[in-house]
Amino acid sequence: MIKPLGDRVVIEALAKEEMTKSGIVLPDTVKEKPQEGKIVAVGTGKTLENGQKVALDVKVGDNIIFSKYAGTEVKVEGKEYLIISERDILAII
């Protein structure tokens, strides 16, 4: 498993099947990038200039909404994950 550093979190994106009003399923090439995900790992927290650690506001298992073009996509053991900074998390669902 991936262990993120600092204020980063690892997310498994929640893909939704997109369909038009008439019932046509859209292929992956025209779908928008998902903005919802489930946190699967968290870092140790942000380090301030004085060396103090600040814990993250999110935890493993939280479902979140994140910025559309945030993070770095990685593939580990056949699964795709997104590593983002906590500042790119917009809300907990």
Short mmCIF file of N, CA and C in Angstrom, two decimals:
data_model
loop_
_atom_site.label_atom_id
_atom_site.label_comp_id
_atom_site.label_asym_id
_atom_site.label_seq_id
_atom_site.Cartn_x
_atom_site.Cartn_y
_atom_site.Cartn_z
N MET A 1 0.84 -1.19 0.00
CA MET A 1 0.00 0.00 0.00
C MET A 1 0.87 1.24 0.00
N ILE A 2 0.32 2.31 -0.45
CA ILE A 2 1.03 3.59 -0.53
C ILE A 2 0.91 4.32 0.81
N LYS A 3 2.01 4.89 1.29
CA LYS A 3 2.01 5.71 2.50
C LYS A 3 2.36 7.13 2.09
N PRO A 4 1.39 8.05 2.08
CA PRO A 4 1.67 9.42 1.67
C PRO A 4 2.49 10.17 2.73
N LEU A 5 3.21 11.17 2.29
CA LEU A 5 4.04 11.97 3.17
C LEU A 5 3.38 13.31 3.49
N GLY A 6 3.67 13.86 4.65
CA GLY A 6 3.20 15.18 5.03
C GLY A 6 1.70 15.34 5.00
N ASP A 7 1.23 16.37 4.31
CA ASP A 7 -0.21 16.68 4.30
C ASP A 7 -0.91 16.10 3.07
N ARG A 8 -0.38 15.01 2.53
CA ARG A 8 -0.99 14.39 1.35
C ARG A 8 -1.88 13.22 1.75
N VAL A 9 -2.86 12.94 0.89
CA VAL A 9 -3.75 11.80 1.10
C VAL A 9 -3.85 11.00 -0.19
N VAL A 10 -4.12 9.70 -0.05
CA VAL A 10 -4.32 8.82 -1.20
C VAL A 10 -5.81 8.57 -1.32
N ILE A 11 -6.33 8.76 -2.53
CA ILE A 11 -7.77 8.66 -2.78
C ILE A 11 -8.03 7.61 -3.84
N GLU A 12 -9.08 6.84 -3.63
CA GLU A 12 -9.61 5.95 -4.66
C GLU A 12 -10.82 6.68 -5.23
N ALA A 13 -10.72 7.11 -6.49
CA ALA A 13 -11.80 7.89 -7.10
C ALA A 13 -13.06 7.04 -7.24
N LEU A 14 -14.20 7.67 -6.97
CA LEU A 14 -15.49 7.01 -7.12
C LEU A 14 -16.02 7.33 -8.51
N ALA A 15 -15.96 6.36 -9.39
CA ALA A 15 -16.41 6.56 -10.76
C ALA A 15 -17.92 6.35 -10.84
N LYS A 16 -18.57 7.24 -11.55
CA LYS A 16 -20.00 7.12 -11.75
C LYS A 16 -20.25 6.79 -13.22
N GLU A 17 -21.23 5.93 -13.46
CA GLU A 17 -21.60 5.65 -14.84
C GLU A 17 -22.45 6.83 -15.31
N GLU A 18 -21.99 7.48 -16.35
CA GLU A 18 -22.71 8.64 -16.84
C GLU A 18 -23.60 8.26 -18.00
N MET A 19 -24.81 8.80 -17.98
CA MET A 19 -25.79 8.47 -18.99
C MET A 19 -26.51 9.76 -19.40
N THR A 20 -26.83 9.85 -20.67
CA THR A 20 -27.58 10.99 -21.15
C THR A 20 -29.04 10.85 -20.74
N LYS A 21 -29.82 11.93 -20.93
CA LYS A 21 -31.24 11.89 -20.58
C LYS A 21 -31.99 10.83 -21.37
N SER A 22 -31.51 10.53 -22.57
CA SER A 22 -32.19 9.53 -23.41
C SER A 22 -31.74 8.10 -23.10
N GLY A 23 -30.80 7.92 -22.16
CA GLY A 23 -30.40 6.58 -21.73
C GLY A 23 -29.15 6.04 -22.38
N ILE A 24 -28.40 6.86 -23.10
CA ILE A 24 -27.16 6.41 -23.74
C ILE A 24 -26.03 6.52 -22.73
N VAL A 25 -25.30 5.41 -22.54
CA VAL A 25 -24.15 5.40 -21.63
C VAL A 25 -22.97 6.04 -22.34
N LEU A 26 -22.33 7.01 -21.67
CA LEU A 26 -21.21 7.74 -22.26
C LEU A 26 -19.91 6.95 -22.11
N PRO A 27 -19.07 6.90 -23.15
CA PRO A 27 -17.77 6.22 -23.03
C PRO A 27 -16.81 7.05 -22.18
N ASP A 28 -15.74 6.41 -21.71
CA ASP A 28 -14.75 7.08 -20.85
C ASP A 28 -14.13 8.31 -21.49
N THR A 29 -14.03 8.34 -22.81
CA THR A 29 -13.35 9.43 -23.49
C THR A 29 -14.09 10.76 -23.37
N VAL A 30 -15.40 10.74 -23.13
CA VAL A 30 -16.16 11.99 -23.03
C VAL A 30 -16.62 12.29 -21.61
N LYS A 31 -16.33 11.42 -20.68
CA LYS A 31 -16.72 11.64 -19.29
C LYS A 31 -15.84 12.69 -18.64
N GLU A 32 -16.42 13.41 -17.70
CA GLU A 32 -15.63 14.35 -16.91
C GLU A 32 -14.83 13.60 -15.86
N LYS A 33 -13.71 14.17 -15.48
CA LYS A 33 -12.87 13.59 -14.45
C LYS A 33 -13.64 13.57 -13.13
N PRO A 34 -13.64 12.43 -12.40
CA PRO A 34 -14.39 12.37 -11.15
C PRO A 34 -13.84 13.34 -10.11
N GLN A 35 -14.74 13.86 -9.27
CA GLN A 35 -14.34 14.79 -8.23
C GLN A 35 -14.69 14.25 -6.85
N GLU A 36 -15.15 13.01 -6.78
CA GLU A 36 -15.47 12.39 -5.50
C GLU A 36 -14.56 11.19 -5.32
N GLY A 37 -14.21 10.93 -4.06
CA GLY A 37 -13.36 9.79 -3.79
C GLY A 37 -13.42 9.38 -2.34
N LYS A 38 -12.80 8.22 -2.08
CA LYS A 38 -12.72 7.69 -0.72
C LYS A 38 -11.25 7.68 -0.32
N ILE A 39 -10.96 8.20 0.85
CA ILE A 39 -9.58 8.26 1.33
C ILE A 39 -9.16 6.86 1.80
N VAL A 40 -8.03 6.39 1.25
CA VAL A 40 -7.52 5.07 1.62
C VAL A 40 -6.24 5.15 2.45
N ALA A 41 -5.58 6.32 2.47
CA ALA A 41 -4.38 6.51 3.30
C ALA A 41 -4.15 8.00 3.52
N VAL A 42 -3.62 8.36 4.69
CA VAL A 42 -3.31 9.76 5.00
C VAL A 42 -1.87 9.89 5.48
N GLY A 43 -1.29 11.06 5.24
CA GLY A 43 0.06 11.34 5.70
C GLY A 43 0.07 11.71 7.19
N THR A 44 1.23 12.11 7.66
CA THR A 44 1.40 12.41 9.09
C THR A 44 0.90 13.79 9.47
N GLY A 45 0.69 14.67 8.50
CA GLY A 45 0.21 16.01 8.78
C GLY A 45 1.18 17.06 8.28
N LYS A 46 0.74 18.30 8.30
CA LYS A 46 1.56 19.41 7.83
C LYS A 46 2.55 19.82 8.91
N THR A 47 3.78 20.13 8.49
CA THR A 47 4.80 20.60 9.41
C THR A 47 4.91 22.11 9.29
N LEU A 48 4.72 22.81 10.40
CA LEU A 48 4.83 24.26 10.42
C LEU A 48 6.30 24.68 10.45
N GLU A 49 6.55 25.97 10.25
CA GLU A 49 7.93 26.48 10.23
C GLU A 49 8.66 26.24 11.54
N ASN A 50 7.92 26.20 12.67
CA ASN A 50 8.56 25.97 13.97
C ASN A 50 8.77 24.49 14.27
N GLY A 51 8.42 23.61 13.31
CA GLY A 51 8.63 22.18 13.47
C GLY A 51 7.45 21.43 14.05
N GLN A 52 6.42 22.14 14.44
CA GLN A 52 5.23 21.51 15.01
C GLN A 52 4.39 20.86 13.92
N LYS A 53 3.84 19.67 14.21
CA LYS A 53 2.97 18.95 13.27
C LYS A 53 1.52 19.33 13.52
N VAL A 54 0.77 19.55 12.44
CA VAL A 54 -0.65 19.83 12.51
C VAL A 54 -1.37 18.65 11.88
N ALA A 55 -2.24 18.00 12.64
CA ALA A 55 -2.96 16.82 12.13
C ALA A 55 -3.90 17.20 11.01
N LEU A 56 -4.18 16.23 10.13
CA LEU A 56 -5.10 16.45 9.02
C LEU A 56 -6.54 16.45 9.52
N ASP A 57 -7.43 17.15 8.78
CA ASP A 57 -8.84 17.21 9.13
C ASP A 57 -9.62 16.00 8.62
N VAL A 58 -8.99 15.18 7.79
CA VAL A 58 -9.66 14.01 7.21
C VAL A 58 -9.01 12.73 7.73
N LYS A 59 -9.72 11.62 7.57
CA LYS A 59 -9.19 10.33 8.02
C LYS A 59 -9.51 9.26 6.99
N VAL A 60 -8.87 8.11 7.12
CA VAL A 60 -9.12 6.99 6.22
C VAL A 60 -10.59 6.60 6.30
N GLY A 61 -11.19 6.40 5.15
CA GLY A 61 -12.60 6.01 5.08
C GLY A 61 -13.53 7.16 4.76
N ASP A 62 -13.06 8.42 4.88
CA ASP A 62 -13.90 9.57 4.56
C ASP A 62 -14.16 9.63 3.06
N ASN A 63 -15.40 9.94 2.69
CA ASN A 63 -15.74 10.24 1.30
C ASN A 63 -15.63 11.74 1.13
N ILE A 64 -14.93 12.16 0.08
CA ILE A 64 -14.64 13.58 -0.08
C ILE A 64 -14.95 14.08 -1.49
N ILE A 65 -15.00 15.40 -1.61
CA ILE A 65 -15.05 16.08 -2.90
C ILE A 65 -13.74 16.85 -3.00
N PHE A 66 -13.06 16.73 -4.14
CA PHE A 66 -11.78 17.40 -4.31
C PHE A 66 -11.75 18.20 -5.60
N SER A 67 -10.76 19.08 -5.73
CA SER A 67 -10.62 19.93 -6.92
C SER A 67 -10.49 19.08 -8.17
N LYS A 68 -11.06 19.57 -9.25
CA LYS A 68 -11.16 18.81 -10.50
C LYS A 68 -9.82 18.34 -11.05
N TYR A 69 -8.83 19.20 -11.08
CA TYR A 69 -7.55 18.83 -11.70
C TYR A 69 -6.43 18.68 -10.68
N ALA A 70 -6.78 18.31 -9.47
CA ALA A 70 -5.80 18.18 -8.39
C ALA A 70 -5.09 16.84 -8.44
N GLY A 71 -3.89 16.82 -7.90
CA GLY A 71 -3.20 15.57 -7.61
C GLY A 71 -2.46 14.90 -8.74
N THR A 72 -1.91 13.75 -8.39
CA THR A 72 -1.14 12.92 -9.30
C THR A 72 -1.74 11.53 -9.32
N GLU A 73 -2.01 11.03 -10.52
CA GLU A 73 -2.58 9.69 -10.65
C GLU A 73 -1.46 8.67 -10.63
N VAL A 74 -1.65 7.59 -9.86
CA VAL A 74 -0.69 6.49 -9.79
C VAL A 74 -1.44 5.17 -9.88
N LYS A 75 -0.73 4.14 -10.34
CA LYS A 75 -1.32 2.81 -10.44
C LYS A 75 -0.46 1.87 -9.61
N VAL A 76 -1.07 1.21 -8.62
CA VAL A 76 -0.36 0.30 -7.74
C VAL A 76 -1.14 -1.01 -7.69
N GLU A 77 -0.46 -2.10 -8.01
CA GLU A 77 -1.06 -3.43 -7.98
C GLU A 77 -2.36 -3.48 -8.78
N GLY A 78 -2.38 -2.81 -9.93
CA GLY A 78 -3.54 -2.85 -10.81
C GLY A 78 -4.67 -1.90 -10.46
N LYS A 79 -4.57 -1.17 -9.35
CA LYS A 79 -5.61 -0.22 -8.95
C LYS A 79 -5.10 1.20 -9.16
N GLU A 80 -6.01 2.07 -9.57
CA GLU A 80 -5.64 3.47 -9.79
C GLU A 80 -6.00 4.30 -8.56
N TYR A 81 -5.05 5.15 -8.16
CA TYR A 81 -5.22 6.02 -7.02
C TYR A 81 -4.85 7.45 -7.41
N LEU A 82 -5.24 8.38 -6.59
CA LEU A 82 -4.89 9.78 -6.78
C LEU A 82 -4.26 10.26 -5.48
N ILE A 83 -3.09 10.88 -5.58
CA ILE A 83 -2.42 11.44 -4.41
C ILE A 83 -2.59 12.96 -4.49
N ILE A 84 -3.25 13.54 -3.47
CA ILE A 84 -3.48 14.98 -3.47
C ILE A 84 -3.07 15.58 -2.13
N SER A 85 -2.89 16.88 -2.14
CA SER A 85 -2.61 17.61 -0.92
C SER A 85 -3.92 17.89 -0.20
N GLU A 86 -3.87 18.00 1.12
CA GLU A 86 -5.11 18.26 1.87
C GLU A 86 -5.78 19.56 1.44
N ARG A 87 -5.02 20.53 0.99
CA ARG A 87 -5.61 21.82 0.58
C ARG A 87 -6.49 21.69 -0.66
N ASP A 88 -6.35 20.59 -1.42
CA ASP A 88 -7.20 20.36 -2.59
C ASP A 88 -8.51 19.67 -2.26
N ILE A 89 -8.70 19.31 -0.99
CA ILE A 89 -9.95 18.70 -0.56
C ILE A 89 -10.93 19.82 -0.26
N LEU A 90 -12.09 19.77 -0.90
CA LEU A 90 -13.08 20.83 -0.76
C LEU A 90 -14.10 20.55 0.32
N ALA A 91 -14.49 19.26 0.49
CA ALA A 91 -15.53 18.94 1.47
C ALA A 91 -15.51 17.45 1.79
N ILE A 92 -16.05 17.12 2.97
CA ILE A 92 -16.28 15.72 3.35
C ILE A 92 -17.76 15.47 3.15
N ILE A 93 -18.07 14.35 2.50
CA ILE A 93 -19.48 14.01 2.22
C ILE A 93 -20.05 13.22 3.38
#
